[in-house]
CSV table of C-alpha atoms in Angstrom, one decimal:
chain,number,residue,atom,x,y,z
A,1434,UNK,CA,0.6,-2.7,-18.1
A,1435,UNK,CA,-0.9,-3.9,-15.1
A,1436,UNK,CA,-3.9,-2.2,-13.5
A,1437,UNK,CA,-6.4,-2.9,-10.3
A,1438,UNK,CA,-10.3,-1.6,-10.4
A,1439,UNK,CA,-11.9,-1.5,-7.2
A,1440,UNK,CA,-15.4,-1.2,-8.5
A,1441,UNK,CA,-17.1,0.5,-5.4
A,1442,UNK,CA,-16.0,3.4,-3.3
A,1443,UNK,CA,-17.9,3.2,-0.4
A,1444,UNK,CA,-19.6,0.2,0.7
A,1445,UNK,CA,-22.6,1.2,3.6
A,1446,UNK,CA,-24.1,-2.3,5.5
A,1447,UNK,CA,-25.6,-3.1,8.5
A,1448,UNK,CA,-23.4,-5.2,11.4
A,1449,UNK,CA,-23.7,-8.6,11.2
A,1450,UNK,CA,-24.6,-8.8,7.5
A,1451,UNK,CA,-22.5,-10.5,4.3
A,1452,UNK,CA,-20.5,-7.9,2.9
A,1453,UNK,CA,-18.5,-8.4,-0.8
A,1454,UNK,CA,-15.8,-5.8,-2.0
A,1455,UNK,CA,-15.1,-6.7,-6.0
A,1456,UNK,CA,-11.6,-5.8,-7.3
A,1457,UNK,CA,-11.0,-6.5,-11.3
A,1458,UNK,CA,-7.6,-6.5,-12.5
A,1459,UNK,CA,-5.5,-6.4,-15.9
A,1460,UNK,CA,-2.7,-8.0,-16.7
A,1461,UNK,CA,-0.5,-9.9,-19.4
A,1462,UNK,CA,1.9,-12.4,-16.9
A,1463,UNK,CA,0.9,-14.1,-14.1
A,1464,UNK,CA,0.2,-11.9,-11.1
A,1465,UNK,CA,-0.1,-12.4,-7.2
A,1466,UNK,CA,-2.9,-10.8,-5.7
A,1467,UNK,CA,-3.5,-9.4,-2.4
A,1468,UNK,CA,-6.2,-7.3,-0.2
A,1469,UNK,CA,-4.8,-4.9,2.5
A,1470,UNK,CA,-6.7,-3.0,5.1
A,1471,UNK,CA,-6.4,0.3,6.5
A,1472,UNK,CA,-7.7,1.5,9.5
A,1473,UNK,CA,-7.4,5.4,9.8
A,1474,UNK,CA,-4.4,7.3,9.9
A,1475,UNK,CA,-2.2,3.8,10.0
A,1476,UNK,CA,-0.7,2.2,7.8
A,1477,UNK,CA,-1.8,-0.9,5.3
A,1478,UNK,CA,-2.3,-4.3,6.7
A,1479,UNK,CA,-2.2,-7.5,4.9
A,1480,UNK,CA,-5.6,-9.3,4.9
A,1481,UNK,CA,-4.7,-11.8,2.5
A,1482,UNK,CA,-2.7,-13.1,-0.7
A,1483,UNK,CA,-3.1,-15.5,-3.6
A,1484,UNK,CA,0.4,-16.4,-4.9
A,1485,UNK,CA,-0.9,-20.1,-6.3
A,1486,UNK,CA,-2.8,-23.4,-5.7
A,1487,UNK,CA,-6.1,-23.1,-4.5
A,1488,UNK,CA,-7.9,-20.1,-6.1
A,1489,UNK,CA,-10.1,-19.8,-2.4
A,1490,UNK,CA,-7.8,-17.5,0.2
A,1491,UNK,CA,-8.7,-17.3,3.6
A,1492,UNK,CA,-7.4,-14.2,5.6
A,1493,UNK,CA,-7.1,-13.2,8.9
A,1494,UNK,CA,-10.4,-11.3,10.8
A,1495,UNK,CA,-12.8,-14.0,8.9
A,1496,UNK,CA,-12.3,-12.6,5.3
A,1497,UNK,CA,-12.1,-14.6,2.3
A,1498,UNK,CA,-11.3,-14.4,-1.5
A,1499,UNK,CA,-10.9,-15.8,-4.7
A,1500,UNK,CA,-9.1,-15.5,-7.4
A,1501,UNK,CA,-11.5,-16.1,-10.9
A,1502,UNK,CA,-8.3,-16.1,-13.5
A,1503,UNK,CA,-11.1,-16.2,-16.6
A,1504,UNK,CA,-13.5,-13.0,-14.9
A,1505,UNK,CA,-10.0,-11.5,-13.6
A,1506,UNK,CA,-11.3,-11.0,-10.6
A,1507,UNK,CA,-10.3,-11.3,-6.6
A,1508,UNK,CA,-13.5,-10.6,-4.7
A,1509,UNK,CA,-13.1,-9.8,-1.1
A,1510,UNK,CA,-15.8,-11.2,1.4
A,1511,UNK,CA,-17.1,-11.3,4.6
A,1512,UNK,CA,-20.3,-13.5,5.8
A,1513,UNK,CA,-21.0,-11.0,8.8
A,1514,UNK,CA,-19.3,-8.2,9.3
A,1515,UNK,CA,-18.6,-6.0,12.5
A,1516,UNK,CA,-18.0,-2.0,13.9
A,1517,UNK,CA,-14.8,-2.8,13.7
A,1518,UNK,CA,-14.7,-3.8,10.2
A,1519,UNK,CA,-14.8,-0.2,9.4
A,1520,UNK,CA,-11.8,0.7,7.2
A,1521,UNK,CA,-10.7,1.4,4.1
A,1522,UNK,CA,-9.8,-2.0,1.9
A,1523,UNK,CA,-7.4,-2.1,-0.9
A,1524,UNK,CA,-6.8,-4.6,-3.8
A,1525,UNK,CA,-3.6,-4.7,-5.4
A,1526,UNK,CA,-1.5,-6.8,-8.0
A,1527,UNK,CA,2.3,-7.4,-8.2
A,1528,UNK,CA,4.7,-9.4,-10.7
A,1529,UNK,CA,7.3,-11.2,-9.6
A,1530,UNK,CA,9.0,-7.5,-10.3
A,1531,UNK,CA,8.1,-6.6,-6.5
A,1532,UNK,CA,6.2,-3.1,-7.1
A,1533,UNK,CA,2.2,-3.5,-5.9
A,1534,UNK,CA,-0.1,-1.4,-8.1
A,1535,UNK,CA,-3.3,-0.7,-6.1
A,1536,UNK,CA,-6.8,0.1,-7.1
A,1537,UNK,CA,-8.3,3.4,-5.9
A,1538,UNK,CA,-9.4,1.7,-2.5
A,1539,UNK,CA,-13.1,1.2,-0.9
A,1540,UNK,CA,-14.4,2.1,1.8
A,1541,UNK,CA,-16.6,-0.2,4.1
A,1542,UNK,CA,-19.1,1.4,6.7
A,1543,UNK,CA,-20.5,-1.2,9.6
A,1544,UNK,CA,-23.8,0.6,10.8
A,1545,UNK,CA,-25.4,-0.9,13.9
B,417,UNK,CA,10.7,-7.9,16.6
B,418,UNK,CA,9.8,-4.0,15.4
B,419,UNK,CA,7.4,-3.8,12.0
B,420,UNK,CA,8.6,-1.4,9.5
B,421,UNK,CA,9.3,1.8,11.3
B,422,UNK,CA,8.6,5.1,10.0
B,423,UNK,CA,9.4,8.5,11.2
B,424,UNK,CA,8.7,11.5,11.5
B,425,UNK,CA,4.4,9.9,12.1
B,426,UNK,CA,3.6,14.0,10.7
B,427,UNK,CA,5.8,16.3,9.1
B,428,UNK,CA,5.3,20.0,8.7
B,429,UNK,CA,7.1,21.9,6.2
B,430,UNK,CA,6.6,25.5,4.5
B,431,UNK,CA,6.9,25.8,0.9
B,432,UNK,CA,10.4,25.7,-0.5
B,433,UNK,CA,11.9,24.0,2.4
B,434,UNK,CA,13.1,20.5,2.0
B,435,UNK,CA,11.6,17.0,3.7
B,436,UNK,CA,13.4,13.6,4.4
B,437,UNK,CA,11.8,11.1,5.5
B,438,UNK,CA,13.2,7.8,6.7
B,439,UNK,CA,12.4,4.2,6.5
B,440,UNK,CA,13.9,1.3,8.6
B,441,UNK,CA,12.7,-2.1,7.3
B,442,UNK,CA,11.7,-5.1,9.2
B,443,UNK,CA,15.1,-6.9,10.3
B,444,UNK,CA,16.1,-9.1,7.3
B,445,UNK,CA,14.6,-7.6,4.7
B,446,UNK,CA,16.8,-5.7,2.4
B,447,UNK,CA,14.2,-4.6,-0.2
B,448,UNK,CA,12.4,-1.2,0.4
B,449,UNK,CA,9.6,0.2,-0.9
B,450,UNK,CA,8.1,3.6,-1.3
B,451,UNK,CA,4.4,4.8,-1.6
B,452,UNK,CA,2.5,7.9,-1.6
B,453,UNK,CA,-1.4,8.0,-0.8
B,454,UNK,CA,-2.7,11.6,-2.0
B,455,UNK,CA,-5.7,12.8,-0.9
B,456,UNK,CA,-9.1,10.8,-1.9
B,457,UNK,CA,-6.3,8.5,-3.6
B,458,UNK,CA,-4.8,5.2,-3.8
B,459,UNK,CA,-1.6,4.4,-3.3
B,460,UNK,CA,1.0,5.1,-6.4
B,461,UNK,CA,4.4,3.4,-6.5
B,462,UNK,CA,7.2,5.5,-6.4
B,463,UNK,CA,10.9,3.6,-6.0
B,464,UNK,CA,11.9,0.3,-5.6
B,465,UNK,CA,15.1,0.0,-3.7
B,466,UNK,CA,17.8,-2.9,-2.5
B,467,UNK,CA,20.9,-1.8,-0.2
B,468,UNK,CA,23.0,0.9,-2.0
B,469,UNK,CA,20.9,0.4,-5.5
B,470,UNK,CA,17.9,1.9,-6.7
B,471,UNK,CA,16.0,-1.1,-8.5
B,472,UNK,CA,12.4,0.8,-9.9
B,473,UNK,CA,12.0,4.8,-10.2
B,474,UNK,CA,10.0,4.4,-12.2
B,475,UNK,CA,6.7,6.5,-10.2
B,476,UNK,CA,9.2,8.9,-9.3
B,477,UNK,CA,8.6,12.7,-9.9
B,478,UNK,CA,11.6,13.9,-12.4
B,479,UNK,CA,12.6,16.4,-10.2
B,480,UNK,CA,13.2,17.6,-6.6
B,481,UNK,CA,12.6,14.1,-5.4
B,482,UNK,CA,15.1,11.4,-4.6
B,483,UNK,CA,15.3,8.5,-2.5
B,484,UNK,CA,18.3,6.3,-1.2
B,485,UNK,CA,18.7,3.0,0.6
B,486,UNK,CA,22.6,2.7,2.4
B,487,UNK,CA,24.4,0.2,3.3
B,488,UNK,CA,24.3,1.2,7.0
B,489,UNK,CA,21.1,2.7,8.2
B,490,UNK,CA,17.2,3.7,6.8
B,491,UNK,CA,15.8,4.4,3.7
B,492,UNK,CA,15.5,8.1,3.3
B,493,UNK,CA,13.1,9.6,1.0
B,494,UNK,CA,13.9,13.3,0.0
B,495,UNK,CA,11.5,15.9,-1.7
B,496,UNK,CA,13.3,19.3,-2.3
B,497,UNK,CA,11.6,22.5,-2.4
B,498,UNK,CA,8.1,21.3,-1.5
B,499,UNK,CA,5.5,22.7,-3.0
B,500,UNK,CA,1.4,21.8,-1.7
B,501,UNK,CA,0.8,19.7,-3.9
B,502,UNK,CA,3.4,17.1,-2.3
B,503,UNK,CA,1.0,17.7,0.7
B,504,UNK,CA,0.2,13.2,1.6
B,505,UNK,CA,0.7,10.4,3.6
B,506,UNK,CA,3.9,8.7,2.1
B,507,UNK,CA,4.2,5.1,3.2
B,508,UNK,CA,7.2,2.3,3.3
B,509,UNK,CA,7.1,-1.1,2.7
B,510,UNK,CA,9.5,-3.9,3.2
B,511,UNK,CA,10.1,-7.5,2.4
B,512,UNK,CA,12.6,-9.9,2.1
B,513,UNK,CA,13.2,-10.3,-1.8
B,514,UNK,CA,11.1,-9.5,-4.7
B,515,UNK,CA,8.3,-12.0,-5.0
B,516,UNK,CA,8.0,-11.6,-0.7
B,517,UNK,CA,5.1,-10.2,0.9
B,518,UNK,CA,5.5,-6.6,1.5
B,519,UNK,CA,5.1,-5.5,5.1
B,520,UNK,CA,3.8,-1.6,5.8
B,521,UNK,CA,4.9,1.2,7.5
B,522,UNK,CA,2.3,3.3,9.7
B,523,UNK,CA,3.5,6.2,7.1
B,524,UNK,CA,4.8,9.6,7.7
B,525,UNK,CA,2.1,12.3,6.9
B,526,UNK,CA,3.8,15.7,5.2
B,527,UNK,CA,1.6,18.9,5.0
B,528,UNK,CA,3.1,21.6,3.2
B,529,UNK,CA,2.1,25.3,4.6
């Protein structure tokens, strides 16, 4: 069985600074990964997605990941964050069988 | 060209009374999914669903909750008899096929008096 670990909750830092959101996963087959945002009371938006080839991602709003298949890890990351990076952040993991399985979520707090 | 449109955005409901909820996916994509996000919580799967065929139930509750995808019109998710505990923001996705990126509602929030 698949699953996703997101291994912090909540995620405090100070505008401007590097901010990185870890995400572990489990799984027996090959996998495509991907980090979603949400912003309160919407709905999920893709950040980005490794399906193959290069295991560096870039996303949109200046985040980055990559995929480490032998630490099973996709580790989100931003050099300097802003306010508006405020949000809740979500790894997940799919098979080609369609259905994403999410990790609990974390939640990233800009301070000025 | 609309997103994946959800509706009602909030639903009330008191317990025992029944909720639908619908789902129109982004045009061309014929695969729908459904999500629910309780409180404090990630998002669980619930069903997996092509045009007129139910693909994945497999996070479905056994009972009072069923979900449908016809060949004319949106995806309707159905929860009979609410109770609280089905109090959460339940969220559809869409894509193209099966190994497709899957695009997000903005999710219909039910609160069960």
């Amino acid at each position: 069985a698949q699953s996703v670990t997101q291994l912090d909750s909540q995620v405090p830092v100070f505008e401007e600074a590097p901010v990185e959101l870890r995400c572990n996963y489990s799984s027996s087959v090959s996998v495509y990964l991907f980090w979603y945002v949400q912003y309160p009371n919407q709905g999920l938006q893709l950040l980005l997605k490794y399906l193959s080839g290069s295991t560096l991602v870039k996303g949109i709003n200046g985040f980055e990941a990559e995929f480490n298949k032998s630490q099973t890890s996709f580790h989100l990351r931003k050099p300097s964050v802003h306010i508006s990076d405020t949000a809740e952040y979500f790894c997940a993991v799919a098979n080609q069988g369609g259905k994403l399985i999410f990790g609990q979520g974390t939640e990233l707090s800009v301070k000025p | 060209n609309a997103g994946v449109m959800q509706n009602p955005r909030h639903l009330v409901r008191r317990r025992g009374q029944e909720a639908r909820l619908r789902c129109s996916p982004m045009k061309g994509h014929s695969h729908v999914y459904w999500y629910r996000q309780l409180p404090e919580e990630g998002l669980k799967f619930m069903v997996y669903l092509q045009k007129e065929n139910i693909i994945d139930e497999s996070g479905m509750p056994k009972e009072r909750f069923s979900a449908e995808f016809p060949k004319e019109g949106p995806s309707i998710l159905r929860i009979q008899q609410v109770v609280r505990g089905d109090s959460a923001a339940y969220f559809c996705a869409s894509s193209q096929d099966s190994s497709d990126i899957q695009y997000f509602g903005a999710g219909t929030r039910l609160s069960v008096l």
